[in-house]
mmCIF file of C-alpha atoms and ligand atoms in Angstrom:
data_model
loop_
_atom_site.group_PDB
_atom_site.id
_atom_site.type_symbol
_atom_site.label_atom_id
_atom_site.label_comp_id
_atom_site.label_asym_id
_atom_site.label_seq_id
_atom_site.Cartn_x
_atom_site.Cartn_y
_atom_site.Cartn_z
ATOM 1 C CA UNK A 1 -0.090 0.268 -0.111
ATOM 2 C CA UNK A 2 1.610 3.513 -0.939
ATOM 3 C CA UNK A 3 0.900 6.684 1.198
ATOM 4 C CA UNK A 4 1.565 10.106 0.045
ATOM 5 C CA UNK A 5 2.430 11.735 3.524
ATOM 6 C CA UNK A 6 2.228 15.979 3.776
ATOM 7 C CA UNK A 7 3.863 17.252 7.125
ATOM 8 C CA UNK A 8 3.733 21.363 7.463
ATOM 9 C CA UNK A 9 3.275 21.466 11.336
ATOM 10 C CA UNK A 10 6.041 23.613 12.446
ATOM 11 C CA UNK A 11 8.876 24.706 9.817
ATOM 12 C CA UNK A 12 9.748 21.767 7.657
ATOM 13 C CA UNK A 13 7.847 21.774 4.461
ATOM 14 C CA UNK A 14 7.657 18.064 3.816
ATOM 15 C CA UNK A 15 6.433 15.141 1.423
ATOM 16 C CA UNK A 16 6.996 11.755 1.228
ATOM 17 C CA UNK A 17 6.130 8.036 -0.564
ATOM 18 C CA UNK A 18 6.128 5.478 1.549
ATOM 19 C CA UNK A 19 5.388 1.825 0.826
ATOM 20 C CA UNK A 20 3.353 -0.481 3.697
ATOM 21 C CA UNK A 21 4.549 2.100 6.306
ATOM 22 C CA UNK A 22 8.098 0.905 6.255
ATOM 23 C CA UNK A 23 9.901 1.301 2.330
ATOM 24 C CA UNK A 24 10.929 5.089 1.923
ATOM 25 C CA UNK A 25 10.203 5.565 -1.977
ATOM 26 C CA UNK A 26 10.917 9.376 -1.499
ATOM 27 C CA UNK A 27 11.410 11.734 1.230
ATOM 28 C CA UNK A 28 11.533 15.512 0.206
ATOM 29 C CA UNK A 29 12.284 18.025 3.229
ATOM 30 C CA UNK A 30 12.526 21.448 2.313
ATOM 31 C CA UNK A 31 13.758 23.714 5.360
ATOM 32 C CA UNK A 32 12.852 26.828 6.453
ATOM 33 C CA UNK A 33 15.852 26.378 9.019
ATOM 34 C CA UNK A 34 17.910 29.649 7.562
ATOM 35 C CA UNK A 35 15.051 31.668 7.705
ATOM 36 C CA UNK A 36 14.330 31.471 11.560
ATOM 37 C CA UNK A 37 18.169 31.463 12.322
ATOM 38 C CA UNK A 38 17.459 35.256 11.768
ATOM 39 C CA UNK A 39 14.897 35.579 14.684
ATOM 40 C CA UNK A 40 16.169 32.949 16.753
ATOM 41 C CA UNK A 41 13.069 31.198 16.862
ATOM 42 C CA UNK A 42 9.723 30.512 14.703
ATOM 43 C CA UNK A 43 7.644 33.560 13.901
ATOM 44 C CA UNK A 44 4.456 31.571 12.766
ATOM 45 C CA UNK A 45 3.149 33.919 10.137
ATOM 46 C CA UNK A 46 6.419 33.539 8.551
ATOM 47 C CA UNK A 47 6.670 29.638 8.412
ATOM 48 C CA UNK A 48 3.123 29.766 7.246
ATOM 49 C CA UNK A 49 3.908 31.909 4.274
ATOM 50 C CA UNK A 50 6.907 29.517 3.391
ATOM 51 C CA UNK A 51 4.789 26.680 3.577
ATOM 52 C CA UNK A 52 2.484 28.502 0.775
ATOM 53 C CA UNK A 53 5.473 29.028 -1.416
ATOM 54 C CA UNK A 54 6.934 25.649 -1.531
ATOM 55 C CA UNK A 55 3.985 22.832 -0.714
ATOM 56 C CA UNK A 56 3.205 22.096 -4.282
ATOM 57 C CA UNK A 57 6.725 21.950 -5.519
ATOM 58 C CA UNK A 58 7.221 19.560 -2.280
ATOM 59 C CA UNK A 59 4.864 17.246 -3.089
ATOM 60 C CA UNK A 60 5.000 17.284 -6.806
ATOM 61 C CA UNK A 61 9.321 16.522 -6.248
ATOM 62 C CA UNK A 62 7.938 13.723 -3.853
ATOM 63 C CA UNK A 63 5.612 12.240 -6.523
ATOM 64 C CA UNK A 64 8.604 12.538 -9.088
ATOM 65 C CA UNK A 65 11.793 10.958 -6.675
ATOM 66 C CA UNK A 66 9.110 7.837 -6.179
ATOM 67 C CA UNK A 67 8.429 7.679 -9.902
ATOM 68 C CA UNK A 68 4.788 7.709 -9.409
ATOM 69 C CA UNK A 69 1.667 10.030 -9.736
ATOM 70 C CA UNK A 70 -0.938 10.707 -7.195
ATOM 71 C CA UNK A 71 -3.563 8.165 -9.049
ATOM 72 C CA UNK A 72 -1.214 5.682 -8.381
ATOM 73 C CA UNK A 73 -1.619 6.409 -4.399
ATOM 74 C CA UNK A 74 -3.598 4.073 -1.935
ATOM 75 C CA UNK A 75 -4.216 7.323 0.108
ATOM 76 C CA UNK A 76 -3.231 10.617 1.084
ATOM 77 C CA UNK A 77 -1.790 11.336 4.804
ATOM 78 C CA UNK A 78 -1.289 14.617 6.452
ATOM 79 C CA UNK A 79 -0.438 15.725 9.667
ATOM 80 C CA UNK A 80 -3.479 17.183 11.482
ATOM 81 C CA UNK A 81 -1.913 18.209 14.535
ATOM 82 C CA UNK A 82 -0.630 19.423 17.059
ATOM 83 C CA UNK A 83 1.681 22.246 15.442
ATOM 84 C CA UNK A 84 1.049 25.760 14.290
ATOM 85 C CA UNK A 85 -2.308 26.195 13.216
ATOM 86 C CA UNK A 86 -1.223 28.463 10.719
ATOM 87 C CA UNK A 87 1.466 26.043 9.306
ATOM 88 C CA UNK A 88 -0.919 22.705 9.544
ATOM 89 C CA UNK A 89 -3.489 24.591 7.593
ATOM 90 C CA UNK A 90 -1.442 24.298 4.457
ATOM 91 C CA UNK A 91 -1.048 20.949 4.456
ATOM 92 C CA UNK A 92 -4.258 20.098 5.383
ATOM 93 C CA UNK A 93 -5.652 22.006 2.529
ATOM 94 C CA UNK A 94 -2.834 20.592 0.513
ATOM 95 C CA UNK A 95 -3.659 16.930 1.069
ATOM 96 C CA UNK A 96 -7.621 17.211 0.934
ATOM 97 C CA UNK A 97 -7.404 19.089 -2.322
ATOM 98 C CA UNK A 98 -5.053 16.980 -3.948
ATOM 99 C CA UNK A 99 -7.097 13.903 -2.619
ATOM 100 C CA UNK A 100 -10.308 15.185 -4.218
ATOM 101 C CA UNK A 101 -8.787 15.706 -7.230
ATOM 102 C CA UNK A 102 -7.530 12.397 -7.491
ATOM 103 C CA UNK A 103 -10.319 10.320 -6.096
ATOM 104 C CA UNK A 104 -8.394 9.090 -2.757
ATOM 105 C CA UNK A 105 -9.444 8.556 0.516
ATOM 106 C CA UNK A 106 -7.080 10.650 3.251
ATOM 107 C CA UNK A 107 -5.700 9.524 7.045
ATOM 108 C CA UNK A 108 -5.811 12.370 9.282
ATOM 109 C CA UNK A 109 -2.432 11.671 11.288
ATOM 110 C CA UNK A 110 -0.778 12.824 14.503
ATOM 111 C CA UNK A 111 2.520 14.315 14.635
ATOM 112 C CA UNK A 112 3.777 12.773 17.666
ATOM 113 C CA UNK A 113 2.556 9.079 16.721
ATOM 114 C CA UNK A 114 4.746 10.719 13.419
ATOM 115 C CA UNK A 115 7.846 10.798 15.451
ATOM 116 C CA UNK A 116 7.362 7.297 16.747
ATOM 117 C CA UNK A 117 6.432 5.232 13.693
ATOM 118 C CA UNK A 118 9.717 7.145 12.388
ATOM 119 C CA UNK A 119 11.368 4.295 13.992
ATOM 120 C CA UNK A 120 9.856 1.864 11.321
ATOM 121 C CA UNK A 121 11.122 3.475 8.288
ATOM 122 C CA UNK A 122 13.836 0.997 6.685
ATOM 123 C CA UNK A 123 12.783 -1.698 9.103
ATOM 124 C CA UNK A 124 14.512 -4.991 8.428
ATOM 125 C CA UNK A 125 12.842 -8.194 7.639
ATOM 126 C CA UNK A 126 15.633 -9.936 9.955
ATOM 127 C CA UNK A 127 15.352 -6.939 13.058
ATOM 128 C CA UNK A 128 11.399 -6.451 13.058
ATOM 129 C CA UNK A 129 10.511 -3.927 15.936
ATOM 130 C CA UNK A 130 9.534 -6.070 18.966
ATOM 131 C CA UNK A 131 6.319 -5.335 21.397
ATOM 132 C CA UNK A 132 6.101 -4.367 24.363
ATOM 133 C CA UNK A 133 8.217 -1.159 24.298
ATOM 134 C CA UNK A 134 8.142 2.468 25.619
ATOM 135 C CA UNK A 135 9.384 5.638 23.242
ATOM 136 C CA UNK A 136 10.430 8.606 24.639
ATOM 137 C CA UNK A 137 9.650 11.232 21.963
ATOM 138 C CA UNK A 138 11.517 14.415 22.305
ATOM 139 C CA UNK A 139 11.385 17.456 20.146
ATOM 140 C CA UNK A 140 10.832 21.521 20.316
ATOM 141 C CA UNK A 141 7.015 20.933 21.197
ATOM 142 C CA UNK A 142 6.792 17.869 23.067
ATOM 143 C CA UNK A 143 8.438 15.702 25.625
ATOM 144 C CA UNK A 144 6.150 12.460 26.054
ATOM 145 C CA UNK A 145 6.979 9.184 27.457
ATOM 146 C CA UNK A 146 4.829 6.307 25.784
ATOM 147 C CA UNK A 147 4.096 2.643 26.367
ATOM 148 C CA UNK A 148 2.939 0.892 23.265
ATOM 149 C CA UNK A 149 1.634 -2.888 23.637
ATOM 150 C CA UNK A 150 1.065 -3.228 20.088
ATOM 151 C CA UNK A 151 0.653 -1.568 17.056
ATOM 152 C CA UNK A 152 -1.245 2.137 16.970
ATOM 153 C CA UNK A 153 -2.323 1.634 20.833
ATOM 154 C CA UNK A 154 -0.475 4.623 22.399
ATOM 155 C CA UNK A 155 -0.535 4.864 26.450
ATOM 156 C CA UNK A 156 0.947 8.287 27.651
ATOM 157 C CA UNK A 157 2.806 7.768 30.865
ATOM 158 C CA UNK A 158 4.594 10.474 30.939
ATOM 159 C CA UNK A 159 5.069 14.445 29.407
ATOM 160 C CA UNK A 160 6.312 17.856 30.287
ATOM 161 C CA UNK A 161 5.151 19.844 32.779
ATOM 162 C CA UNK A 162 6.662 23.285 31.288
ATOM 163 C CA UNK A 163 9.244 23.111 28.442
ATOM 164 C CA UNK A 164 9.870 20.083 25.966
ATOM 165 C CA UNK A 165 13.717 19.015 26.079
ATOM 166 C CA UNK A 166 13.664 20.501 22.364
ATOM 167 C CA UNK A 167 12.466 23.862 23.375
ATOM 168 C CA UNK A 168 14.862 23.824 26.573
ATOM 169 C CA UNK A 169 18.056 23.125 24.292
ATOM 170 C CA UNK A 170 16.703 26.013 22.006
ATOM 171 C CA UNK A 171 16.289 28.356 25.035
ATOM 172 C CA UNK A 172 19.569 27.722 26.482
ATOM 173 C CA UNK A 173 21.135 28.016 22.987
ATOM 174 C CA UNK A 174 19.912 31.549 22.836
ATOM 175 C CA UNK A 175 21.207 32.442 26.440
ATOM 176 C CA UNK A 176 24.512 31.272 25.306
ATOM 177 C CA UNK A 177 24.502 33.289 22.116
ATOM 178 C CA UNK A 178 24.253 30.387 19.931
ATOM 179 C CA UNK A 179 22.116 29.863 16.958
ATOM 180 C CA UNK A 180 18.630 28.634 16.210
ATOM 181 C CA UNK A 181 17.507 25.459 16.275
ATOM 182 C CA UNK A 182 20.001 24.971 19.448
ATOM 183 C CA UNK A 183 19.940 21.256 19.694
ATOM 184 C CA UNK A 184 22.851 20.896 17.247
ATOM 185 C CA UNK A 185 24.634 23.657 18.347
ATOM 186 C CA UNK A 186 24.585 22.967 22.010
ATOM 187 C CA UNK A 187 25.790 19.374 21.228
ATOM 188 C CA UNK A 188 28.695 20.860 18.922
ATOM 189 C CA UNK A 189 29.816 22.933 21.769
ATOM 190 C CA UNK A 190 29.332 20.564 24.308
ATOM 191 C CA UNK A 191 31.973 18.223 22.449
ATOM 192 C CA UNK A 192 34.944 20.640 23.895
ATOM 193 C CA UNK A 193 33.198 21.572 27.146
ATOM 194 C CA UNK A 194 33.904 20.137 30.551
ATOM 195 C CA UNK A 195 30.483 18.660 31.727
ATOM 196 C CA UNK A 196 31.567 18.478 35.264
ATOM 197 C CA UNK A 197 32.678 22.409 35.725
ATOM 198 C CA UNK A 198 29.010 23.449 36.789
ATOM 199 C CA UNK A 199 26.614 21.514 39.121
ATOM 200 C CA UNK A 200 23.225 21.937 37.021
ATOM 201 C CA UNK A 201 19.930 20.601 38.517
ATOM 202 C CA UNK A 202 18.611 17.416 37.485
ATOM 203 C CA UNK A 203 14.768 17.300 37.926
ATOM 204 C CA UNK A 204 13.358 13.975 38.589
ATOM 205 C CA UNK A 205 10.394 15.334 40.083
ATOM 206 C CA UNK A 206 9.292 12.565 42.683
ATOM 207 C CA UNK A 207 9.830 9.262 42.888
ATOM 208 C CA UNK A 208 6.829 7.546 41.033
ATOM 209 C CA UNK A 209 6.830 10.273 38.343
ATOM 210 C CA UNK A 210 7.091 9.717 34.742
ATOM 211 C CA UNK A 211 6.805 13.727 34.253
ATOM 212 C CA UNK A 212 9.738 15.806 33.292
ATOM 213 C CA UNK A 213 10.247 19.600 33.960
ATOM 214 C CA UNK A 214 13.318 21.507 32.677
ATOM 215 C CA UNK A 215 12.286 24.951 33.505
ATOM 216 C CA UNK A 216 14.816 24.732 36.794
ATOM 217 C CA UNK A 217 17.635 23.834 34.501
ATOM 218 C CA UNK A 218 17.147 26.356 31.944
ATOM 219 C CA UNK A 219 16.816 29.046 35.197
ATOM 220 C CA UNK A 220 20.230 27.912 36.596
ATOM 221 C CA UNK A 221 21.807 28.665 33.058
ATOM 222 C CA UNK A 222 20.598 31.871 32.851
ATOM 223 C CA UNK A 223 21.892 32.761 36.369
ATOM 224 C CA UNK A 224 25.237 31.585 35.514
ATOM 225 C CA UNK A 225 25.305 33.287 32.043
ATOM 226 C CA UNK A 226 24.353 36.656 34.149
ATOM 227 C CA UNK A 227 27.067 36.038 36.890
ATOM 228 C CA UNK A 228 29.350 35.521 33.983
ATOM 229 C CA UNK A 229 28.718 38.771 32.114
ATOM 230 C CA UNK A 230 28.795 40.622 35.596
ATOM 231 C CA UNK A 231 32.240 39.111 36.375
ATOM 232 C CA UNK A 232 33.958 38.961 32.615
ATOM 233 C CA UNK A 233 31.678 41.198 30.641
ATOM 234 C CA UNK A 234 31.268 38.448 28.289
ATOM 235 C CA UNK A 235 30.542 34.643 27.699
ATOM 236 C CA UNK A 236 34.127 33.220 26.631
ATOM 237 C CA UNK A 237 34.199 30.383 24.243
ATOM 238 C CA UNK A 238 35.291 28.067 27.125
ATOM 239 C CA UNK A 239 32.529 28.942 29.378
ATOM 240 C CA UNK A 240 29.879 28.325 26.539
ATOM 241 C CA UNK A 241 31.341 25.022 26.059
ATOM 242 C CA UNK A 242 31.542 23.900 29.373
ATOM 243 C CA UNK A 243 27.767 25.171 30.138
ATOM 244 C CA UNK A 244 26.377 23.575 27.071
ATOM 245 C CA UNK A 245 28.235 20.242 27.967
ATOM 246 C CA UNK A 246 26.530 20.436 31.728
ATOM 247 C CA UNK A 247 22.926 21.310 30.324
ATOM 248 C CA UNK A 248 23.312 18.411 27.867
ATOM 249 C CA UNK A 249 24.499 16.109 30.314
ATOM 250 C CA UNK A 250 21.943 17.332 32.757
ATOM 251 C CA UNK A 251 19.172 16.812 29.878
ATOM 252 C CA UNK A 252 20.193 13.208 28.835
ATOM 253 C CA UNK A 253 20.574 11.835 32.421
ATOM 254 C CA UNK A 254 16.942 12.415 33.252
ATOM 255 C CA UNK A 255 15.646 11.749 29.814
ATOM 256 C CA UNK A 256 17.561 8.187 30.001
ATOM 257 C CA UNK A 257 16.626 7.387 33.720
ATOM 258 C CA UNK A 258 13.165 8.251 33.073
ATOM 259 C CA UNK A 259 12.871 5.954 29.761
ATOM 260 C CA UNK A 260 14.525 3.257 31.475
ATOM 261 C CA UNK A 261 12.620 2.948 34.669
ATOM 262 C CA UNK A 262 9.292 2.789 32.362
ATOM 263 C CA UNK A 263 11.141 -0.092 30.740
ATOM 264 C CA UNK A 264 11.409 -1.682 34.157
ATOM 265 C CA UNK A 265 7.923 -1.283 34.784
ATOM 266 C CA UNK A 266 6.292 -2.008 32.006
ATOM 267 C CA UNK A 267 8.874 -5.396 31.128
ATOM 268 C CA UNK A 268 9.760 -3.678 27.571
ATOM 269 C CA UNK A 269 11.802 -5.594 25.284
ATOM 270 C CA UNK A 270 12.627 -2.386 22.956
ATOM 271 C CA UNK A 271 13.202 1.122 24.449
ATOM 272 C CA UNK A 272 12.933 4.109 21.592
ATOM 273 C CA UNK A 273 14.230 7.597 21.006
ATOM 274 C CA UNK A 274 12.450 9.704 18.567
ATOM 275 C CA UNK A 275 11.505 13.208 17.586
ATOM 276 C CA UNK A 276 14.243 16.075 17.318
ATOM 277 C CA UNK A 277 16.022 15.544 20.187
ATOM 278 C CA UNK A 278 16.562 11.663 19.468
ATOM 279 C CA UNK A 279 19.449 12.867 16.803
ATOM 280 C CA UNK A 280 21.534 14.021 19.779
ATOM 281 C CA UNK A 281 24.409 11.504 19.993
ATOM 282 C CA UNK A 282 24.902 11.860 23.676
ATOM 283 C CA UNK A 283 21.502 11.042 24.655
ATOM 284 C CA UNK A 284 22.232 7.846 22.162
ATOM 285 C CA UNK A 285 25.372 6.583 23.927
ATOM 286 C CA UNK A 286 23.842 7.201 27.456
ATOM 287 C CA UNK A 287 21.083 4.813 27.191
ATOM 288 C CA UNK A 288 23.195 2.617 25.486
ATOM 289 C CA UNK A 289 25.955 2.661 28.155
ATOM 290 C CA UNK A 290 23.270 2.279 30.971
ATOM 291 C CA UNK A 291 21.796 -0.859 29.158
ATOM 292 C CA UNK A 292 25.241 -2.096 28.974
ATOM 293 C CA UNK A 293 25.937 -1.693 32.493
ATOM 294 C CA UNK A 294 22.459 -2.942 33.351
ATOM 295 C CA UNK A 295 21.582 -0.051 35.537
ATOM 296 C CA UNK A 296 20.106 3.475 35.686
ATOM 297 C CA UNK A 297 19.556 5.893 38.552
ATOM 298 C CA UNK A 298 16.448 6.992 40.759
ATOM 299 C CA UNK A 299 15.153 9.950 41.533
ATOM 300 C CA UNK A 300 17.779 10.227 44.425
ATOM 301 C CA UNK A 301 20.267 9.553 42.287
ATOM 302 C CA UNK A 302 20.743 5.632 43.827
ATOM 303 C CA UNK A 303 21.485 2.661 41.280
ATOM 304 C CA UNK A 304 18.418 0.426 40.016
ATOM 305 C CA UNK A 305 18.777 -2.444 38.168
ATOM 306 C CA UNK A 306 17.590 -3.222 35.108
ATOM 307 C CA UNK A 307 14.965 -6.243 35.140
ATOM 308 C CA UNK A 308 16.068 -7.106 31.373
ATOM 309 C CA UNK A 309 18.379 -5.319 28.807
ATOM 310 C CA UNK A 310 16.219 -4.141 26.138
ATOM 311 C CA UNK A 311 17.453 -3.484 22.786
ATOM 312 C CA UNK A 312 17.531 0.754 22.061
ATOM 313 C CA UNK A 313 16.366 1.374 18.259
ATOM 314 C CA UNK A 314 16.388 5.089 17.071
ATOM 315 C CA UNK A 315 15.681 6.431 13.704
ATOM 316 C CA UNK A 316 17.523 4.326 10.775
ATOM 317 C CA UNK A 317 18.332 7.827 9.231
ATOM 318 C CA UNK A 318 19.003 11.187 11.143
ATOM 319 C CA UNK A 319 16.619 12.788 8.811
ATOM 320 C CA UNK A 320 13.852 10.798 9.748
ATOM 321 C CA UNK A 321 14.402 12.255 13.832
ATOM 322 C CA UNK A 322 13.247 15.758 12.814
ATOM 323 C CA UNK A 323 10.001 16.688 11.036
ATOM 324 C CA UNK A 324 9.482 14.982 7.903
ATOM 325 C CA UNK A 325 6.544 13.160 6.293
ATOM 326 C CA UNK A 326 7.665 9.541 5.691
ATOM 327 C CA UNK A 327 7.181 9.404 9.142
ATOM 328 C CA UNK A 328 3.463 10.638 8.629
ATOM 329 C CA UNK A 329 2.808 8.020 5.885
ATOM 330 C CA UNK A 330 4.209 5.492 8.018
ATOM 331 C CA UNK A 331 1.988 6.320 11.005
ATOM 332 C CA UNK A 332 -0.900 6.437 8.701
ATOM 333 C CA UNK A 333 -0.092 2.992 7.329
ATOM 334 C CA UNK A 334 -0.390 1.320 10.762
ATOM 335 C CA UNK A 335 -3.094 3.558 12.113
ATOM 336 C CA UNK A 336 -5.229 2.483 9.051
ATOM 337 C CA UNK A 337 -4.222 -1.038 8.946
ATOM 338 C CA UNK A 338 -5.358 -1.382 12.723
ATOM 339 C CA UNK A 339 -8.300 0.933 12.767
ATOM 340 C CA UNK A 340 -10.476 1.132 9.653
ATOM 341 C CA UNK A 341 -11.866 4.245 11.095
ATOM 342 C CA UNK A 342 -8.618 5.841 10.055
ATOM 343 C CA UNK A 343 -9.880 6.931 6.481
ATOM 344 C CA UNK A 344 -11.871 9.874 6.070
ATOM 345 C CA UNK A 345 -13.746 11.456 3.178
ATOM 346 C CA UNK A 346 -11.363 14.445 1.678
ATOM 347 C CA UNK A 347 -12.521 17.559 2.874
ATOM 348 C CA UNK A 348 -14.011 16.013 6.277
ATOM 349 C CA UNK A 349 -11.214 15.040 8.383
ATOM 350 C CA UNK A 350 -12.113 16.364 11.389
ATOM 351 C CA UNK A 351 -10.238 13.959 13.721
ATOM 352 C CA UNK A 352 -8.942 15.348 16.903
ATOM 353 C CA UNK A 353 -5.258 16.163 16.979
ATOM 354 C CA UNK A 354 -4.474 14.968 20.543
ATOM 355 C CA UNK A 355 -2.421 11.805 20.909
ATOM 356 C CA UNK A 356 -5.055 10.703 23.095
ATOM 357 C CA UNK A 357 -7.260 10.178 20.637
ATOM 358 C CA UNK A 358 -5.103 7.525 19.730
ATOM 359 C CA UNK A 359 -4.761 6.285 23.474
ATOM 360 C CA UNK A 360 -5.883 2.516 23.904
HETATM 361 O O1 KG4 B 401 10.650 16.921 15.798
HETATM 362 P P1 KG4 B 401 11.452 18.551 15.430
HETATM 363 O O2 KG4 B 401 12.152 18.851 14.330
HETATM 364 O O3 KG4 B 401 10.053 19.313 15.703
HETATM 365 C C1 KG4 B 401 9.016 19.455 16.550
HETATM 366 O O4 KG4 B 401 8.120 18.654 16.507
HETATM 367 O O5 KG4 B 401 9.323 20.456 17.667
HETATM 368 O O6 KG4 B 401 12.334 18.572 16.573
HETATM 369 C C2 KG4 B 401 13.163 20.121 16.405
HETATM 370 C C3 KG4 B 401 14.070 20.382 17.866
HETATM 371 C C4 KG4 B 401 14.764 21.454 17.973
HETATM 372 O O7 KG4 B 401 14.146 22.235 19.551
HETATM 373 C C5 KG4 B 401 16.004 21.165 18.058
HETATM 374 O O8 KG4 B 401 16.668 22.183 19.414
HETATM 375 C C6 KG4 B 401 16.244 19.552 18.753
HETATM 376 O O9 KG4 B 401 14.989 19.167 18.144
HETATM 377 N N1 KG4 B 401 17.184 19.094 18.048
HETATM 378 C C7 KG4 B 401 18.277 18.750 18.736
HETATM 379 C C8 KG4 B 401 19.028 18.104 18.242
HETATM 380 N N2 KG4 B 401 18.631 18.098 16.713
HETATM 381 C C9 KG4 B 401 17.556 18.424 16.703
HETATM 382 N N3 KG4 B 401 18.419 18.473 20.183
HETATM 383 C C10 KG4 B 401 19.361 18.070 20.738
HETATM 384 N N4 KG4 B 401 20.239 17.547 19.898
HETATM 385 C C11 KG4 B 401 20.376 17.687 18.611
HETATM 386 N N5 KG4 B 401 21.378 17.001 17.890
HETATM 387 ZN ZN1 ZN B 402 7.935 16.963 15.481
#
């Protein structure tokens, strides 16, 4: 089954053709990053205008790369939400218009479910994803821990109480005078830094909680930056590198500990990282290390042994971590396979954009 996916929830205009949820036939992403670099963040009106300019070219290119026409698609999937409303509406309109013209059904798809299904793209026959699993989706707008017993059955077990991890990376990068998006900039600066120079808080919230909070950590960095400015009048390269390394380490510690705590409780055979922040190499490495060592840390900093050693999985290609349309086409495929109600008549796709609509 071939699905054309369309994604415009934030600042990437993307379209892709995916067969049976795993085989990527094309994956086109027109990034607006240089545009938003100027303002140090996304201005919704600017993003929406750029989607208008690019959307039809991107869809055309995705079909061309796949060597197919819209008539050969079995369905058209699009990101229904969550995301920036003025950006979403461009993809929703384009998908519905194309579906009406080509006489195809549409599959409204949840953006976070899309990030989760990025880990199925290019899945190998001899290494299939196995359930039950726990997935940590960490991006600029979202930060969720989700338990999956089987396909398209999501149980939300934790989420952020304030900033998402990616948002914290972006805000801290701005404090340190680094560019946008902050994640890749911070991890680059951190390579030269000493993560132990500053003692930064790791918010575990409570013994039971799977929720996250990064605002305290962000405030700690802000205070360090103010002190350094008062003392030196500027931020040295060494200061920026050490702060970046310390911040990255604190975020990754909390994310990896909560993911493995959930894996223990839900007896997961796999743990997944998804979303823009899953491109972070230190996060991947830290989870891998803890699985290899066989323990993680609880909220008091005490070691907890892993009951089993889950397999760590993240996207096969780094371009599947950040926003793309292949992940939307994949989520749509599995969604319709396990829930016939997933289909909608073009123009009448009014599904709830909240991930909760998928909860089992
Ligand atoms: O999933 P995504 O493309 O968009 C949203 O759905 O929000 O995620 C973008 C976020 C940005 O906040 C960016 O700073 C973060 O992902 N990000 C990273 C890295 N690459 C992107 N964060 C940490 N390390 C990275 N290497
Ligand atoms: Zn995203």
